[in-house]
Amino acid sequence: MARSRAAYEYTEAEDKSMRLGFLLIAAGLLSLLGLGCCWLRPALQERGGGGAANCTVLAVRQLGERFACSFSCGAACRGTARYPCLQVLVRTSRSAAPALLHEDERQLRTNPKCSYIPPCARDDQENSENVTYKQKYWKEKVGSQPFTCYFNQHLRPDDVMLKRTHDETVLLHCFLWPLVTFLVGVLIVVLTACARSLAARAEAIKKKKHS
């Protein structure tokens, strides 16, 4: 009775391991598929038509137009403030035509007219001061010094980015962790199957010895 109960518990543990392995395999495959369709493919498209270049500031100016941003100062404290539009025009080593500089792809999608979106504060004056500080930075600290920028002539030929949102490290992690999940699931299934096979052989050898 005790021997048959131990055999049942061992088989149940094997079944749980197999289910866990198949669950990890499915999770890894679905993660790769989901990330590939929803995130990785657009990221590669953004990178496919672009590259790095040297940029030099041509002009730094504030437009008269102001844009709205949303701030949060607590669970029940939300509102809208405004900030001035700062434009940084640069010349790239790939083209003589001026281009508008942006922080990254996310900022470009959020507000394609401006080069900088400050952290949204409740006070409009504080937002204006943040933009003015950034304007002085580009005028006085950067000035005519060249710096690295990124462009995509297929998607946005008149805009350049100071940094990429989808860099090599992010793309690596996009592949790495779903792949690790998939491989761990395969390893669990293979090891469980091998253990079951070895246990069956050991039981067969034991029966032959006793017969």
CSV table of N, CA, C and O in Angstrom, one decimal, residues 135-143 145:
chain,number,residue,atom,x,y,z
A,135,GLN,N,16.8,75.6,-23.1
A,135,GLN,CA,17.2,76.5,-24.2
A,135,GLN,C,18.7,77.1,-24.0
A,135,GLN,O,19.5,77.1,-24.9
A,136,LYS,N,19.0,77.5,-22.7
A,136,LYS,CA,20.3,78.0,-22.4
A,136,LYS,C,21.3,76.8,-22.5
A,136,LYS,O,22.5,77.1,-22.9
A,137,TYR,N,20.9,75.7,-22.2
A,137,TYR,CA,21.9,74.5,-22.3
A,137,TYR,C,22.3,74.3,-23.7
A,137,TYR,O,23.5,74.2,-24.0
A,138,TRP,N,21.4,74.4,-24.7
A,138,TRP,CA,21.7,74.2,-26.1
A,138,TRP,C,22.5,75.3,-26.6
A,138,TRP,O,23.4,75.2,-27.5
A,139,LYS,N,22.2,76.5,-26.2
A,139,LYS,CA,22.9,77.7,-26.7
A,139,LYS,C,24.3,77.9,-26.1
A,139,LYS,O,25.2,78.1,-26.8
A,140,GLU,N,24.4,77.7,-24.8
A,140,GLU,CA,25.7,78.0,-24.1
A,140,GLU,C,26.6,76.8,-23.9
A,140,GLU,O,27.8,76.9,-24.1
A,141,LYS,N,26.0,75.7,-23.5
A,141,LYS,CA,26.9,74.6,-23.2
A,141,LYS,C,27.2,73.7,-24.4
A,141,LYS,O,28.3,73.2,-24.6
A,142,VAL,N,26.2,73.6,-25.3
A,142,VAL,CA,26.5,72.8,-26.5
A,142,VAL,C,27.0,73.7,-27.6
A,142,VAL,O,28.1,73.5,-28.2
A,143,GLY,N,26.3,74.8,-27.9
A,143,GLY,CA,26.8,75.7,-28.9
A,143,GLY,C,27.0,75.1,-30.2
A,143,GLY,O,26.2,74.5,-30.8
A,145,GLN,N,29.4,72.8,-30.8
A,145,GLN,CA,30.1,71.5,-30.7
A,145,GLN,C,29.3,70.4,-31.3
A,145,GLN,O,28.1,70.3,-31.1
